[in-house]
Short mmCIF file of C-alpha atoms in Angstrom, two decimals:
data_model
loop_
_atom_site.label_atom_id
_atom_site.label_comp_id
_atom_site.label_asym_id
_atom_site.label_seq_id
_atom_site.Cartn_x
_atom_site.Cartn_y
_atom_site.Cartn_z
CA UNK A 1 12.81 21.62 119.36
CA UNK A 2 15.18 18.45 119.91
CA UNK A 3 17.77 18.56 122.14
CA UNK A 4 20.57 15.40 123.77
CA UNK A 5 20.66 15.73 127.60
CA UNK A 6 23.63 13.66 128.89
CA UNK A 7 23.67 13.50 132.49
CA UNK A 8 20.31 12.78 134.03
CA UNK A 9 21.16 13.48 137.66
CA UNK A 10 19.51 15.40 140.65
CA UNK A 11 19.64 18.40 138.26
CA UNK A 12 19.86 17.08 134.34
CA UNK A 13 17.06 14.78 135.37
CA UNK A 14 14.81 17.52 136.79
CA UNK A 15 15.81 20.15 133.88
CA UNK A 16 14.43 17.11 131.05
CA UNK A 17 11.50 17.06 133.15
CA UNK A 18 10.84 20.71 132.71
CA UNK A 19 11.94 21.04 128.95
CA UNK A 20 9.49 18.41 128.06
CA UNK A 21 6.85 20.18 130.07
CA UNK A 22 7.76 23.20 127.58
CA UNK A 23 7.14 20.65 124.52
CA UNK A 24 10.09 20.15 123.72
CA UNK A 25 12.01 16.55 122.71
CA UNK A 26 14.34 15.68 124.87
CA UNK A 27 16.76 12.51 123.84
CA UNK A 28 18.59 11.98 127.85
CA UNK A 29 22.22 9.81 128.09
CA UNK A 30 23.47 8.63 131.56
CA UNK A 31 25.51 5.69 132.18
CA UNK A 32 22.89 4.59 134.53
CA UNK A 33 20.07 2.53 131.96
CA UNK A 34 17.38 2.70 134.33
CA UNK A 35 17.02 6.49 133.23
CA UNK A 36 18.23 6.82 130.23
CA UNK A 37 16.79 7.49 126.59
CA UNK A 38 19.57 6.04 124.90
CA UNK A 39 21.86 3.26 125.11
CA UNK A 40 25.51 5.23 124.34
CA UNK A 41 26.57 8.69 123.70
CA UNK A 42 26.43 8.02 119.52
CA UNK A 43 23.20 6.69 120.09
CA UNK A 44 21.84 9.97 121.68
CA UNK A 45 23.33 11.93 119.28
CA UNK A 46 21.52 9.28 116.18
CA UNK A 47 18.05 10.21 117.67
CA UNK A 48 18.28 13.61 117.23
CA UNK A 49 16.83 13.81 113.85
CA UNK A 50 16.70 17.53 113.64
CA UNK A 51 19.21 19.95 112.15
CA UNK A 52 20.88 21.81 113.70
CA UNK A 53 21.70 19.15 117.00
CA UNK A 54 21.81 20.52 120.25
CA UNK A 55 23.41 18.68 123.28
CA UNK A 56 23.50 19.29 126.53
CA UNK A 57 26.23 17.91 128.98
CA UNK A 58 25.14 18.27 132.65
CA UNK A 59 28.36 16.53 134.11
CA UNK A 60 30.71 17.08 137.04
CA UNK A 61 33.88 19.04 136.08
CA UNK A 62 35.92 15.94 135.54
CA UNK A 63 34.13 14.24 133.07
CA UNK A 64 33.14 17.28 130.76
CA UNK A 65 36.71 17.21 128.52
CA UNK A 66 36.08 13.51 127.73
CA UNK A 67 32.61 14.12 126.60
CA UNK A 68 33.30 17.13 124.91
CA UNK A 69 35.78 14.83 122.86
CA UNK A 70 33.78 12.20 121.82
CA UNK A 71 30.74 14.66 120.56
CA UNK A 72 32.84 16.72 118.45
CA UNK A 73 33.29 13.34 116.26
CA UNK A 74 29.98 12.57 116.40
CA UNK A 75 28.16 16.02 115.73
CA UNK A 76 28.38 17.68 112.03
CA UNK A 77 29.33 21.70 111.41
CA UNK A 78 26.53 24.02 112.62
CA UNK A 79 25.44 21.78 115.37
CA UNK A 80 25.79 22.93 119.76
CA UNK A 81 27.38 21.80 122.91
CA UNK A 82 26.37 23.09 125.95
CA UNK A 83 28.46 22.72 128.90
CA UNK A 84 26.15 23.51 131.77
CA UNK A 85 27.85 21.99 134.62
CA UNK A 86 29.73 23.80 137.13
CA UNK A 87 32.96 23.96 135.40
CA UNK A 88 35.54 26.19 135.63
CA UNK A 89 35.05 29.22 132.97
CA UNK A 90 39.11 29.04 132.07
CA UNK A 91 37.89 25.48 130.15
CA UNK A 92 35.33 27.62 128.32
CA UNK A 93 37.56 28.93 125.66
CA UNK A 94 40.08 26.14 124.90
CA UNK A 95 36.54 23.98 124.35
CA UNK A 96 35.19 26.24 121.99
CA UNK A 97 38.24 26.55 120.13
CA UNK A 98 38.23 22.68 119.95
CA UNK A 99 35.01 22.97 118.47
CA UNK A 100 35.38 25.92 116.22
CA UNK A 101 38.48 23.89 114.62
CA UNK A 102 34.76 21.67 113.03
CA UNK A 103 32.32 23.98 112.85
CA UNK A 104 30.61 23.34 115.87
CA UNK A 105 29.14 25.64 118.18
CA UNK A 106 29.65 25.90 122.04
CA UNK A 107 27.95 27.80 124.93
CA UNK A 108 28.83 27.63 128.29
CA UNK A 109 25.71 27.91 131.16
CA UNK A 110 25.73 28.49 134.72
CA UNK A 111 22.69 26.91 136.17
CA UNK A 112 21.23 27.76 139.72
CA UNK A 113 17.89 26.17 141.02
CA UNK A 114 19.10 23.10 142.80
CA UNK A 115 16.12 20.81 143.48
CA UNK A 116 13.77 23.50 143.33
CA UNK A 117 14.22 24.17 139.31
CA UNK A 118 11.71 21.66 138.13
CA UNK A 119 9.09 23.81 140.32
CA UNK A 120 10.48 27.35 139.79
CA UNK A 121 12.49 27.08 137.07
CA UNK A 122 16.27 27.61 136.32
CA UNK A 123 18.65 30.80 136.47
CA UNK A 124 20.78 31.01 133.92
CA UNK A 125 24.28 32.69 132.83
CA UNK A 126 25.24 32.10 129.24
CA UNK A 127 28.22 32.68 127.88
CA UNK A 128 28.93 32.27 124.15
CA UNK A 129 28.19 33.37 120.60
CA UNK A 130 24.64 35.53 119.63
CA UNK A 131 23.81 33.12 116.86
CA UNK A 132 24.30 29.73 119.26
CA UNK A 133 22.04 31.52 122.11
CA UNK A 134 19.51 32.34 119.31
CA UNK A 135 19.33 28.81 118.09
CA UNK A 136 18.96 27.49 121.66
CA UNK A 137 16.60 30.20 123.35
CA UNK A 138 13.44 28.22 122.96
CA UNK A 139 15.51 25.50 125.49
CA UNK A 140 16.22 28.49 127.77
CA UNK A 141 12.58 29.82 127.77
CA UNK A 142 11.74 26.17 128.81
CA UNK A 143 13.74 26.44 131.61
CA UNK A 144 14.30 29.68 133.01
CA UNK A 145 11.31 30.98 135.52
CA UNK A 146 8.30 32.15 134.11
CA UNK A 147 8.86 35.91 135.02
CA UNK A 148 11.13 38.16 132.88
CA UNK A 149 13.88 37.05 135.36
CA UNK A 150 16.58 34.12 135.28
CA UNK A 151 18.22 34.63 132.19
CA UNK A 152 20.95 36.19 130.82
CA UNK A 153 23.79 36.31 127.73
CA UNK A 154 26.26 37.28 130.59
CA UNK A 155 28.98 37.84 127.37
CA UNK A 156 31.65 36.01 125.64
CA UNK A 157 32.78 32.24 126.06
CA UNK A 158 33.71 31.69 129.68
CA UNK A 159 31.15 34.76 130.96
CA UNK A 160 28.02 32.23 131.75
CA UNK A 161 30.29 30.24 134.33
CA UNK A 162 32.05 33.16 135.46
CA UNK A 163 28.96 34.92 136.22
CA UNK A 164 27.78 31.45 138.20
CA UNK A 165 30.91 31.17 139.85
CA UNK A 166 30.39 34.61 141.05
CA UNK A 167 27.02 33.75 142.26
CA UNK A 168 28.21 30.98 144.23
CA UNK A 169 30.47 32.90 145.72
CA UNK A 170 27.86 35.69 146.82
CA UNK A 171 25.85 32.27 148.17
CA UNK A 172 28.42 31.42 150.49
CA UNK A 173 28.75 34.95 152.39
CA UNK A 174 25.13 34.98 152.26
CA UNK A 175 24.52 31.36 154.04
CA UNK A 176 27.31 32.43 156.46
CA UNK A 177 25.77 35.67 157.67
CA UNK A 178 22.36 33.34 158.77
CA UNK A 179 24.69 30.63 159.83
CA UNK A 180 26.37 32.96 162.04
CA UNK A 181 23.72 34.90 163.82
CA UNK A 182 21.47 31.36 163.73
CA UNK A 183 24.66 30.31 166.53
CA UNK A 184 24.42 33.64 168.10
CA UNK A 185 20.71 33.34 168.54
CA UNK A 186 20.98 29.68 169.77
CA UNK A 187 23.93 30.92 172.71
CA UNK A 188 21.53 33.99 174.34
CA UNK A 189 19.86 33.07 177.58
CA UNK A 190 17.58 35.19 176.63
CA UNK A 191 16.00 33.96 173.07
CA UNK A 192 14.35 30.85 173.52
CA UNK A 193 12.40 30.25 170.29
CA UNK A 194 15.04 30.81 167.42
CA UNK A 195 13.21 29.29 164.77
CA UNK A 196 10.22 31.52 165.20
CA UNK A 197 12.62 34.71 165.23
CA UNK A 198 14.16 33.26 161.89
CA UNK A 199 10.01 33.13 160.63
CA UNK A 200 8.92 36.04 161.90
CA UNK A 201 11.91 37.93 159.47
CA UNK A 202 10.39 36.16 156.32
CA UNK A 203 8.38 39.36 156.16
CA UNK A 204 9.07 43.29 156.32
CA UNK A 205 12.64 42.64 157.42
CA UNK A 206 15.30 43.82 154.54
CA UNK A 207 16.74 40.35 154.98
CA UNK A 208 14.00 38.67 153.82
CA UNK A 209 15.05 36.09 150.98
CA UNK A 210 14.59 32.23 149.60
CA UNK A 211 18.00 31.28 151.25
CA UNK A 212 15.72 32.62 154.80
CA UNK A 213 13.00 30.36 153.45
CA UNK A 214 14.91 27.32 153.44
CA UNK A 215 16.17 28.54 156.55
CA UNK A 216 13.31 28.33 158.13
CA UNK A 217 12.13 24.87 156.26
CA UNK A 218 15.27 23.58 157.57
CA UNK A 219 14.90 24.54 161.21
CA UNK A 220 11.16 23.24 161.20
CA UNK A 221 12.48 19.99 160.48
CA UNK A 222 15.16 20.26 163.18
CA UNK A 223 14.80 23.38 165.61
CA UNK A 224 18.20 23.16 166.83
CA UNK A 225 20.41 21.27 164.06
CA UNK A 226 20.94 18.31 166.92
CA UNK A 227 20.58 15.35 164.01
CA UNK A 228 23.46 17.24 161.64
CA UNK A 229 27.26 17.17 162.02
CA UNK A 230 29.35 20.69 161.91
CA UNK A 231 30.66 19.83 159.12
CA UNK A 232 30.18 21.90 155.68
CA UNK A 233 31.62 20.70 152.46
CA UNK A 234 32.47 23.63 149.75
CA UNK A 235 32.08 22.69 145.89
CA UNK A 236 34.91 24.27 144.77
CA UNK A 237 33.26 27.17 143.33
CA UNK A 238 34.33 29.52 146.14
CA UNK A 239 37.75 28.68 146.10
CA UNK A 240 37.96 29.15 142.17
CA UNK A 241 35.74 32.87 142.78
CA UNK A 242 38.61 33.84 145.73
CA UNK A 243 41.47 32.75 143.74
CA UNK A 244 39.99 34.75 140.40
CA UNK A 245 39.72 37.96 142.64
CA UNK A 246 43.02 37.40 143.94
CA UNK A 247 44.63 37.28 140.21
CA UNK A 248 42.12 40.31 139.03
CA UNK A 249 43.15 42.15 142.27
CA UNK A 250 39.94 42.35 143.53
CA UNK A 251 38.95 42.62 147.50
CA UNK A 252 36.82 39.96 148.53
CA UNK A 253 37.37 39.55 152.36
CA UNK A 254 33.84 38.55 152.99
CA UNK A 255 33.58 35.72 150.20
CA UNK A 256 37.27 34.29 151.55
CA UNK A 257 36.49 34.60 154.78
CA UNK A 258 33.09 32.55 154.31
CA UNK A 259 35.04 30.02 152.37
CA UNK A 260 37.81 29.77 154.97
CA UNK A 261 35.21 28.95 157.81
CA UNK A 262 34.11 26.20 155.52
CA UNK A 263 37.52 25.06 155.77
CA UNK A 264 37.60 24.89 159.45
CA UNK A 265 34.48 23.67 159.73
CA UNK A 266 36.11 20.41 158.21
CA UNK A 267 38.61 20.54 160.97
CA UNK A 268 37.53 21.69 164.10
CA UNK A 269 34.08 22.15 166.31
CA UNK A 270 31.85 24.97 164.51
CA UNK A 271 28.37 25.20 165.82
CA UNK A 272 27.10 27.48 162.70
CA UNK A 273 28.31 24.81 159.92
CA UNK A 274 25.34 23.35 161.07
CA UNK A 275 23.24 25.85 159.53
CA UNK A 276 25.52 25.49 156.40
CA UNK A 277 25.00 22.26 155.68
CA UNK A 278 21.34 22.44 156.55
CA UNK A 279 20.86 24.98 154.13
CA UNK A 280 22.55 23.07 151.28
CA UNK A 281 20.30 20.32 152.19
CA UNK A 282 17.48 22.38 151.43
CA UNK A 283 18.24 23.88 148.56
CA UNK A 284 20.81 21.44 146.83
CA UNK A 285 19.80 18.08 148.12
CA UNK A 286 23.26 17.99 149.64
CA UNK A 287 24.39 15.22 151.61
CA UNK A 288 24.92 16.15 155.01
CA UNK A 289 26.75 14.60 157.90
CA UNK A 290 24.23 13.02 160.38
CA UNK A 291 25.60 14.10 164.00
CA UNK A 292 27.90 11.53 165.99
CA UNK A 293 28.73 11.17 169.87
CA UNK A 294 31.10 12.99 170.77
CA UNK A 295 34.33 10.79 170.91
CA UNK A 296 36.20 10.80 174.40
CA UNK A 297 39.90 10.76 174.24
CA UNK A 298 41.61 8.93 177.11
CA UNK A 299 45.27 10.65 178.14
CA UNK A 300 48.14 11.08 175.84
CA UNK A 301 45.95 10.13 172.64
CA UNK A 302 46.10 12.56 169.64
CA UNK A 303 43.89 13.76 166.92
CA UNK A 304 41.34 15.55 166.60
CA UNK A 305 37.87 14.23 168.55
CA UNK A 306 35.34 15.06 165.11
CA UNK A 307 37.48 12.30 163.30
CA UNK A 308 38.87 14.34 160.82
#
């Protein structure tokens, strides 16, 4: 199968990698030349010599309406977009109705797999027609893990990034729990090997998972966080999966209040936003804040010593 990539990033890069390996044609756009297949957007779309045309936009949330535009008068009736960036699932439905208006298909995938995809392979939430999936599920199969796992036609337009939204939500309770009992270990008198406690739980214990993994990796590399900053950035997708249970009436108090701690993290002196960012390191390739000397403040001078 042919598919356009545009987008050729830590992720879209990695995920052409992989569809290739599946033998698949894969015709990449970025901006940046170095890496890319094609020289424009029209020129992507001019390679793909096979009906119908699939493309692929892996782009942050901000550029996906703009690209979205400038397909739809490029692509013919019958052919695909796939919007498989994080962006917010109320865009889902106003983009396939911009595309319906000329024929043209539209899907809308949550992908999860970070840096690790290439390896692994790629979950992913799919929200769109039956037909479009159909069309596209050899892509998918490329991507998706080798198991039976990591897939999924979550439901209508909108229900793949809903359902990764949702995920990412689950992901930041999750990396707070470790975060916070990572501090708790470090403050006992007691404990005095935390990243061997965090190891030894990577079997038998009913906590056991591949965020404790990277866990682990991460304290390995740095047993007590000293070269990172407490400072953890959130991506937006928690705030959109809080303010969605908010307007379906729907308790979340552990998802807000890992979200909120992000929040304060960005403000104030939080040993276990260490462990945050750490972790998003490991499995994101976020950037994180190296650590900085503490700032003295002489008498009568304000703000706040992290600089924020």
């Amino acid at each position: 199968m042919q598919i356009g990539l545009v987008g050729l990033g830590k992720m879209g890069g990695n995920m052409r990698e992989r569809i290739r390996k599946g033998g698949h044609t894969v015709i990449g756009y970025d901006r940046n030349q170095e890496i890319s297949d094609s020289k424009d957007l029209q020129d992507m779309v001019n390679q793909l010599t096979e009906g119908p045309k699939v493309v692929w936009v892996m782009l942050p949330i901000q550029f996906v309406d703009e690209t979205v535009t400038q397909l739809a008068e490029m692509l013919s009736p019958g052919d695909i977009i796939i919007d498989g960036g994080n962006s917010k699932w109320t865009n889902d439905k106003r983009h396939a109705e911009q595309l319906r208006a000329k024929g043209i298909g539209f899907l809308d995938c949550g992908v999860s797999g970070g840096i690790w995809g290439l390896e692994y392979g790629y979950a992913l939430m799919v929200g769109g027609e039956a037909a479009d999936v159909a069309t596209v599920q050899p892509i998918f199969d490329a991507l998706k893990p080798e198991s039976e796992y990591g897939f999924v036609h979550a439901g209508a337009h909108g229900a793949g990034h809903f359902a990764k939204m949702v995920h990412n939500g689950i992901e930041y309770a999750l990396m707070q729990a470790y975060a916070e009992g990572w501090e708790l270990l470090e403050k006992a008198e007691e404990v005095t090997d935390v990243p061997k406690i965090f190891e030894s739980w990577k079997e038998g214990t009913v906590i056991r998972s591949w965020l404790l993994d990277l866990t682990v990796d991460a304290l390995h590399k740095d047993p007590h966080l000293d070269k990172i900053d407490d400072i953890a950035e959130d991506s937006g997708e928690g705030r959109w999966t809080v303010n969605a249970a908010v307007d379906l009436g729907v308790p979340v108090p552990t998802i807000a209040a890992s979200l909120f701690a992000r929040f304060v993290s960005q403000q104030e002196d939080k040993p276990a936003m260490k462990m945050i960012a750490a972790m998003r390191n490991e499995f994101g390739g976020h950037a994180v804040v190296a650590a900085q000397p503490e700032k003295t403040m002489t008498p009568g001078e304000g703000g706040n010593p992290k600089g924020h």
